Backbone as a chain_set.jsonl record, in Angstrom:
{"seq": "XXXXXXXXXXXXXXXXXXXXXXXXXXXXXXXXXXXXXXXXXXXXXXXXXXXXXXXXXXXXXXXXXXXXXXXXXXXXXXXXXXXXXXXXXXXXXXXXXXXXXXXXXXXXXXXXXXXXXXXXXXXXXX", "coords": {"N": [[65.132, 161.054, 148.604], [64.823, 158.81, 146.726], [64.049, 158.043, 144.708], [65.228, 160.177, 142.346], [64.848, 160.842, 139.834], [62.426, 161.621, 137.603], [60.041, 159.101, 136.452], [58.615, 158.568, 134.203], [56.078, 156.71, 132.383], [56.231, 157.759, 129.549], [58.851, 158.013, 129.411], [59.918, 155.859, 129.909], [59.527, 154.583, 127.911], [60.469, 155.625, 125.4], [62.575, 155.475, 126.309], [63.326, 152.757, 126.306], [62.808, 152.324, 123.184], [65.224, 153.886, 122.517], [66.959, 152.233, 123.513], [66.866, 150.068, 121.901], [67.147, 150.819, 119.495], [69.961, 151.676, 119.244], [71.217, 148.635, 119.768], [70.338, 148.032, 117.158], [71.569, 149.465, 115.516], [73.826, 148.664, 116.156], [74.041, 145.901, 115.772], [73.83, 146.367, 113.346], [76.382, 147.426, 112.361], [78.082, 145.614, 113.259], [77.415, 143.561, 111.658], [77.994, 144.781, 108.717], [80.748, 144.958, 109.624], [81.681, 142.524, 110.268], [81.795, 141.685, 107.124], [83.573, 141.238, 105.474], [85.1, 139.012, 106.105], [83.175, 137.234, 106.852], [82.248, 136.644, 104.024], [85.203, 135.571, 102.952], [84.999, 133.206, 104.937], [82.573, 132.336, 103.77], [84.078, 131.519, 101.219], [85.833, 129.877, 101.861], [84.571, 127.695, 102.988], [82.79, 127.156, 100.363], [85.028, 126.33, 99.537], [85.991, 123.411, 101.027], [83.657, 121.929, 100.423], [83.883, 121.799, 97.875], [86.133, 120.099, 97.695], [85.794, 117.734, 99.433], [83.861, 116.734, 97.605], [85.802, 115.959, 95.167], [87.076, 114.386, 96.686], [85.172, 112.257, 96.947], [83.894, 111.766, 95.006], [86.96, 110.502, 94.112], [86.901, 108.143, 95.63], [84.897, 106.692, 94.299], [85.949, 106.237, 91.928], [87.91, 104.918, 92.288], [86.9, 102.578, 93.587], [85.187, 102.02, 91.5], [86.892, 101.12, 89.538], [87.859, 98.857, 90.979], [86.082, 97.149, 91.493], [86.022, 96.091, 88.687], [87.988, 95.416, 87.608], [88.417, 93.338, 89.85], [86.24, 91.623, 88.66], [86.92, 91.103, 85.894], [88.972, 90.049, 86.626], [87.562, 87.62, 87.735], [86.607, 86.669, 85.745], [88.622, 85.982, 84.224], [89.993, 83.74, 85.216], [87.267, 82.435, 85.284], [86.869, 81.379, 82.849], [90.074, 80.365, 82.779], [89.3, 77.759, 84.264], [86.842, 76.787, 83.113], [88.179, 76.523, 80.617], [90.039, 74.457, 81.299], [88.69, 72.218, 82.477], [87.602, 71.446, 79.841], [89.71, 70.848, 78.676], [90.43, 68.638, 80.103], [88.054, 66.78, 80.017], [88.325, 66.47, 77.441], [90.923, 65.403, 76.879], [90.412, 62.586, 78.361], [88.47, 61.796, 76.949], [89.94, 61.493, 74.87], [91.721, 59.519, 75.135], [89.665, 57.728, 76.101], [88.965, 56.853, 73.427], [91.517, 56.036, 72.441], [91.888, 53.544, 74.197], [89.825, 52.152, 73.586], [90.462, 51.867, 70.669], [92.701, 50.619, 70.645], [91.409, 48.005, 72.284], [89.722, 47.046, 69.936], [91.75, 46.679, 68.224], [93.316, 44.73, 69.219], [91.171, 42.572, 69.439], [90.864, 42.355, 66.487], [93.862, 41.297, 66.283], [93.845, 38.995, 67.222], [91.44, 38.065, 66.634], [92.752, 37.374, 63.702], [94.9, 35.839, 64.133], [93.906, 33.336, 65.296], [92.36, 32.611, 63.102], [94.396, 32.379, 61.573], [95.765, 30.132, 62.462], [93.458, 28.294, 62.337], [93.692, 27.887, 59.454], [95.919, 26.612, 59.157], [95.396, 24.346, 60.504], [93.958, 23.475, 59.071], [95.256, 23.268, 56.962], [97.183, 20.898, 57.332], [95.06, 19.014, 57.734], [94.638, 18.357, 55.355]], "CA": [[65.914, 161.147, 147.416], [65.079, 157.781, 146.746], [63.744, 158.256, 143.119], [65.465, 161.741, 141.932], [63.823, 160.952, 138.335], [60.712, 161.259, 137.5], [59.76, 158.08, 135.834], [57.17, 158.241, 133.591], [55.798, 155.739, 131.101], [56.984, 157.869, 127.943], [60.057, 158.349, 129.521], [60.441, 154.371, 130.295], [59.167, 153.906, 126.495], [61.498, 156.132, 124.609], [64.507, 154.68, 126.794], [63.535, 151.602, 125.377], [63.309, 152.662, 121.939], [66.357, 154.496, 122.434], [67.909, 150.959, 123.313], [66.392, 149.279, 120.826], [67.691, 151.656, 118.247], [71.268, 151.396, 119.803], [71.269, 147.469, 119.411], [70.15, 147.606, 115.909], [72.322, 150.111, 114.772], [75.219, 148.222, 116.599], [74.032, 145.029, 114.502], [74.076, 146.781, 111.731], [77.516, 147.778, 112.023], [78.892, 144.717, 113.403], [77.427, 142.892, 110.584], [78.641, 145.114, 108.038], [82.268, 144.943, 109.648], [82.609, 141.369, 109.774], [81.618, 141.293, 106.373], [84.611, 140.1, 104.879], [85.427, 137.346, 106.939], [81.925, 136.334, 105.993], [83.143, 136.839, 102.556], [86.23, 134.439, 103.41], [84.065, 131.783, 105.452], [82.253, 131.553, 102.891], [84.839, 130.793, 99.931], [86.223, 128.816, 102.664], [83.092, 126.455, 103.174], [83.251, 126.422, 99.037], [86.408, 125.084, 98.435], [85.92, 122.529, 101.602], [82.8, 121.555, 100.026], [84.48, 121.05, 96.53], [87.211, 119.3, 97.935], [85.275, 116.957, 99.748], [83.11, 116.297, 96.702], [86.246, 115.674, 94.606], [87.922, 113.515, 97.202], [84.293, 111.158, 96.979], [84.371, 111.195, 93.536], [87.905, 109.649, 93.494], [86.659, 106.966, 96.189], [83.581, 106.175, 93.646], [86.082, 105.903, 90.605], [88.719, 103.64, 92.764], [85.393, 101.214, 93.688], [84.549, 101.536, 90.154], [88.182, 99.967, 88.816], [88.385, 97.671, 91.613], [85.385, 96.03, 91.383], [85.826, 95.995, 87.426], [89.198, 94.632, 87.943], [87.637, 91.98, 90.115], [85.033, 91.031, 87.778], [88.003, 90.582, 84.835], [90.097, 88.423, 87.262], [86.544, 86.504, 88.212], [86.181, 86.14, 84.348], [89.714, 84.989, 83.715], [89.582, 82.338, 86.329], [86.523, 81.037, 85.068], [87.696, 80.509, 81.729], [90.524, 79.301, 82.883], [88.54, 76.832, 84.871], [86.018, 75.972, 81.382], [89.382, 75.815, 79.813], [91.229, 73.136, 82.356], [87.674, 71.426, 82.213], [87.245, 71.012, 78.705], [90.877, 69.777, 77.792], [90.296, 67.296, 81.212], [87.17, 66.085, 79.146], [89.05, 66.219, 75.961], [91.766, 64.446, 76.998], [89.662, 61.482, 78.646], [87.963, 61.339, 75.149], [91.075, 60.947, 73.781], [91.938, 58.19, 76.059], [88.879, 56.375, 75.984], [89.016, 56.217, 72.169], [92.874, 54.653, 72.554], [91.724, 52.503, 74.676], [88.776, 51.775, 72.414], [90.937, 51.455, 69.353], [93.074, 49.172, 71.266], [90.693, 46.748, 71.807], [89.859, 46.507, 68.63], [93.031, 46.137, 67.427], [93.651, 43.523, 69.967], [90.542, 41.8, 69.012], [91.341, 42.03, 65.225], [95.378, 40.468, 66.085], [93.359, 37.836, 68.28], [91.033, 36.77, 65.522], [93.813, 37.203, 62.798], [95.345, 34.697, 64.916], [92.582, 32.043, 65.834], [91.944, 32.267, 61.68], [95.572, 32.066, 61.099], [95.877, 28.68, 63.613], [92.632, 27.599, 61.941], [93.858, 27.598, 58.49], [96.664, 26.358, 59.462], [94.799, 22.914, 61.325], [93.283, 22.954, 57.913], [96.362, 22.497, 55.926], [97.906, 20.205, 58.491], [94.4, 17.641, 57.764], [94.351, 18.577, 53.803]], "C": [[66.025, 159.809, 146.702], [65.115, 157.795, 144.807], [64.012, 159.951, 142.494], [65.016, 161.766, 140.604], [62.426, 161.164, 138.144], [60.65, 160.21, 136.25], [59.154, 157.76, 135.126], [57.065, 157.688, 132.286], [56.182, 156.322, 129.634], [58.393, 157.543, 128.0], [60.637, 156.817, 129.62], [60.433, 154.26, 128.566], [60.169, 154.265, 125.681], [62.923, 155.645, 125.043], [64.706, 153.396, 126.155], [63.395, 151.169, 123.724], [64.247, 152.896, 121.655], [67.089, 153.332, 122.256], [67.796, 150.213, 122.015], [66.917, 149.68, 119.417], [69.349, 151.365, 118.095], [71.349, 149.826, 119.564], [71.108, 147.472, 118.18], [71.023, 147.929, 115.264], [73.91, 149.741, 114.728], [75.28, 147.021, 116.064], [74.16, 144.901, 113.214], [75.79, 146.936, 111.465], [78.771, 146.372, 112.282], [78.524, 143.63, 111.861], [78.069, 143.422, 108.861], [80.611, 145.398, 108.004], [82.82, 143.77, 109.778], [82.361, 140.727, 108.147], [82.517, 140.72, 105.277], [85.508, 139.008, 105.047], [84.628, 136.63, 106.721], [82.27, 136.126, 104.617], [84.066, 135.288, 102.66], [86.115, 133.211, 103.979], [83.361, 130.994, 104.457], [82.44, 130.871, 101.311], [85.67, 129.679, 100.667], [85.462, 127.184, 102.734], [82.985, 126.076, 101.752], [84.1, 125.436, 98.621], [86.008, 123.818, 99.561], [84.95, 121.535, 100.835], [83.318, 120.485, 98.678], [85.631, 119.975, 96.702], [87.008, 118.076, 98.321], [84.337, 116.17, 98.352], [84.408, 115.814, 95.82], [86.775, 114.361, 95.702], [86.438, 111.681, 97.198], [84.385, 110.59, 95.838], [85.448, 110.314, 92.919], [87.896, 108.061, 94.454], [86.084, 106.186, 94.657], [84.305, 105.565, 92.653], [87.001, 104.688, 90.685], [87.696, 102.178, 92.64], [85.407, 100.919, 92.429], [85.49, 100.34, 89.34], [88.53, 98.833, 89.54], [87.378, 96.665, 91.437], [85.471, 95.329, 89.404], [87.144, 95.363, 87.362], [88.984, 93.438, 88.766], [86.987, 91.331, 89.164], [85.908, 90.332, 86.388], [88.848, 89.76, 85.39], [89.213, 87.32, 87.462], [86.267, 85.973, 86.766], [87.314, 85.322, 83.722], [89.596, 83.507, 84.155], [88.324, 81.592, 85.805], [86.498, 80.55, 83.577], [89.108, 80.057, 81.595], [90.042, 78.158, 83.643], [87.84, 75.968, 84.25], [87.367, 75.577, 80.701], [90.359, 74.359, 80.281], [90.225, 71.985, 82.191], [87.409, 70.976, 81.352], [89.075, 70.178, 78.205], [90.958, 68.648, 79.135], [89.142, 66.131, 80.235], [87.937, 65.306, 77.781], [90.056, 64.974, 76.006], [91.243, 62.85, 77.662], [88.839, 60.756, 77.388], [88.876, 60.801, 74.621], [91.604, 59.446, 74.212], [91.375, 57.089, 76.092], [89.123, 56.076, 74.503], [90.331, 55.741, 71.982], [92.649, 53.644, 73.068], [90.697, 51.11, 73.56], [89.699, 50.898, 71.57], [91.994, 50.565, 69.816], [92.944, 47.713, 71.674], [90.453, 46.085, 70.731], [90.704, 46.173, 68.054], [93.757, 44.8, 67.826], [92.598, 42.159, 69.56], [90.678, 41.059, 67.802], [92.467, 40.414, 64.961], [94.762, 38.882, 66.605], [92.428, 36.559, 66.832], [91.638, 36.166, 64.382], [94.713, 35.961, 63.359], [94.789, 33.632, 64.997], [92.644, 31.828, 64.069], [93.189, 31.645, 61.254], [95.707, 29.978, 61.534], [94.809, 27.791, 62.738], [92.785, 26.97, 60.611], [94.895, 26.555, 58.335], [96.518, 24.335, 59.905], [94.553, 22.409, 59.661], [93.804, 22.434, 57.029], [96.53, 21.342, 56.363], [96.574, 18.887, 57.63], [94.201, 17.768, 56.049], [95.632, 17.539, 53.356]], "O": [[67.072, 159.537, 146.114], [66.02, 157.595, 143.997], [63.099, 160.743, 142.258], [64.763, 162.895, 140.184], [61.486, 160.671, 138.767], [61.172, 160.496, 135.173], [58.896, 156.557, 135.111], [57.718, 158.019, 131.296], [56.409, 155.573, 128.684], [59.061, 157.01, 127.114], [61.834, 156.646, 129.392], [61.447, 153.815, 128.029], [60.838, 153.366, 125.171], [63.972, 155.485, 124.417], [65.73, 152.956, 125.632], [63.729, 150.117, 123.178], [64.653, 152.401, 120.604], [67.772, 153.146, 121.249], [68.722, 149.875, 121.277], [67.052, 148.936, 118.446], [69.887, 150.934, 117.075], [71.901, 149.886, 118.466], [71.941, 146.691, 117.72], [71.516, 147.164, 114.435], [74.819, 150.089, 113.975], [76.418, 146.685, 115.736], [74.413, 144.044, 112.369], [76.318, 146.556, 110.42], [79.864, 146.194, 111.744], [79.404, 143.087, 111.194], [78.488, 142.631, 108.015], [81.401, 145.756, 107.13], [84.019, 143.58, 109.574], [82.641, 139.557, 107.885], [82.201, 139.912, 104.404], [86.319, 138.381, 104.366], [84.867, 135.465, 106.404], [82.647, 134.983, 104.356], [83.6, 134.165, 102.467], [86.849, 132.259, 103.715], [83.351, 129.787, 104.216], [81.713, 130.207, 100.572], [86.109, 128.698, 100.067], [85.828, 126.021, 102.562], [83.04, 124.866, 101.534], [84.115, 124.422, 97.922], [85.566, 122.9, 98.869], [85.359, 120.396, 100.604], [83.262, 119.274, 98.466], [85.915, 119.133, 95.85], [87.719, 117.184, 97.858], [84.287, 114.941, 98.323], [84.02, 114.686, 95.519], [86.768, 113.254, 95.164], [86.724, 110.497, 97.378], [84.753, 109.456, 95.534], [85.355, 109.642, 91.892], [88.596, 107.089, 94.171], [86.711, 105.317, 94.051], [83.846, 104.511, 92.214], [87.1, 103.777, 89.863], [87.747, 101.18, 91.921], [85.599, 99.76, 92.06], [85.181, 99.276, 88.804], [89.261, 97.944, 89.103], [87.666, 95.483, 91.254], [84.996, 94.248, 89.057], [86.976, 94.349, 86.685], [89.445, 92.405, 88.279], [87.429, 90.208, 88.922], [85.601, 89.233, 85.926], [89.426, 88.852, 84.792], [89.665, 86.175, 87.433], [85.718, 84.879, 86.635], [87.188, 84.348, 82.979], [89.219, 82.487, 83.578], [88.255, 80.364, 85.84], [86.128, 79.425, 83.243], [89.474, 79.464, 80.58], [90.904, 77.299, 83.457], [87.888, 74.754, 84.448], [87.586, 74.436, 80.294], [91.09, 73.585, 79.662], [90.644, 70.884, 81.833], [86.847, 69.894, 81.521], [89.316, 69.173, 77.536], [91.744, 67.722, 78.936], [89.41, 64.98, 79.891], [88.041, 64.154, 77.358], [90.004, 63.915, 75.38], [91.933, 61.913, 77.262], [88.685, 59.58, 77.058], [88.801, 59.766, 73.958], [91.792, 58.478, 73.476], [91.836, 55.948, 76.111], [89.527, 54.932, 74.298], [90.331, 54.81, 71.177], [93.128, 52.631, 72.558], [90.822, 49.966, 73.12], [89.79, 49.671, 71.623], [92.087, 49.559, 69.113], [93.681, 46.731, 71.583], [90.774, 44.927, 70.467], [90.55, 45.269, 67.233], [94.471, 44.056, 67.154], [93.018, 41.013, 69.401], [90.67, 39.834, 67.68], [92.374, 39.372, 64.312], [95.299, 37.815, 66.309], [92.526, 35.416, 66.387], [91.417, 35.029, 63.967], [95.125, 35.166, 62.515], [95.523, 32.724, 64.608], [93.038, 30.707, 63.748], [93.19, 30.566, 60.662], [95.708, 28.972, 60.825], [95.162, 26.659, 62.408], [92.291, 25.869, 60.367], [94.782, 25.687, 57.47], [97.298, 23.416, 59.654], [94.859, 21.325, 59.165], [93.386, 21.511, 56.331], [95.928, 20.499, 55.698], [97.058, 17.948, 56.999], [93.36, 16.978, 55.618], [95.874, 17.334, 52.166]]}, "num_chains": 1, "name": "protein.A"}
């Protein structure tokens, strides 16, 4: 009684059609019953998507004002820097030409002097 079937190659073949039919038909149905969770996964995976894309976008636009906000503080700074530089110049100009015009003026009082003294000798032997 070991084998009470009879076994035979259609009978193996059609069992496994039979299965084969049974799996598909049970894919079919499972896929058509989680179909609105698929549905939901995948407005799910949308918005994540969009969300993520907006949240880069507001990195990109931060970077954008910070470095542009850098670049206007690196521009202030270096005109104030040309500016501190040029009235340092300026003012050394101004300086040397006091000094300048000091000499001269000293030279002037000096020879106005020596001429004065000289005219002066001149009366004195006149």
């Amino acid at each position: 009684m070991r084998h009470a079937r009879n076994n035979e190659l259609t009978d193996r073949r059609s069992a496994a059609a039979d299965a084969k039919a049974s799996l598909l038909t049970a894919y079919r149905a499972a896929k058509t019953a989680a179909e609105p969770s698929r549905a939901a996964r995948q407005t799910e995976r949308i918005s994540f998507v969009e969300a993520r894309e907006a949240r880069r976008a507001e990195r990109e636009r931060v970077k954008v004002e910070e470095r542009t906000r850098l670049e206007t503080l690196a521009a202030q700074e270096q005109a104030a820097i040309v500016a501190a530089a040029t009235a340092e110049i300026e003012a050394r100009r101004s300086a040397e030409n006091t000094r300048i015009s000091g000499v001269v003026q000293d030279e002037a009082a000096r020879k106005a002097e020596r001429d004065r003294r000289y005219a002066a000798r001149k009366a004195r032997q006149a």
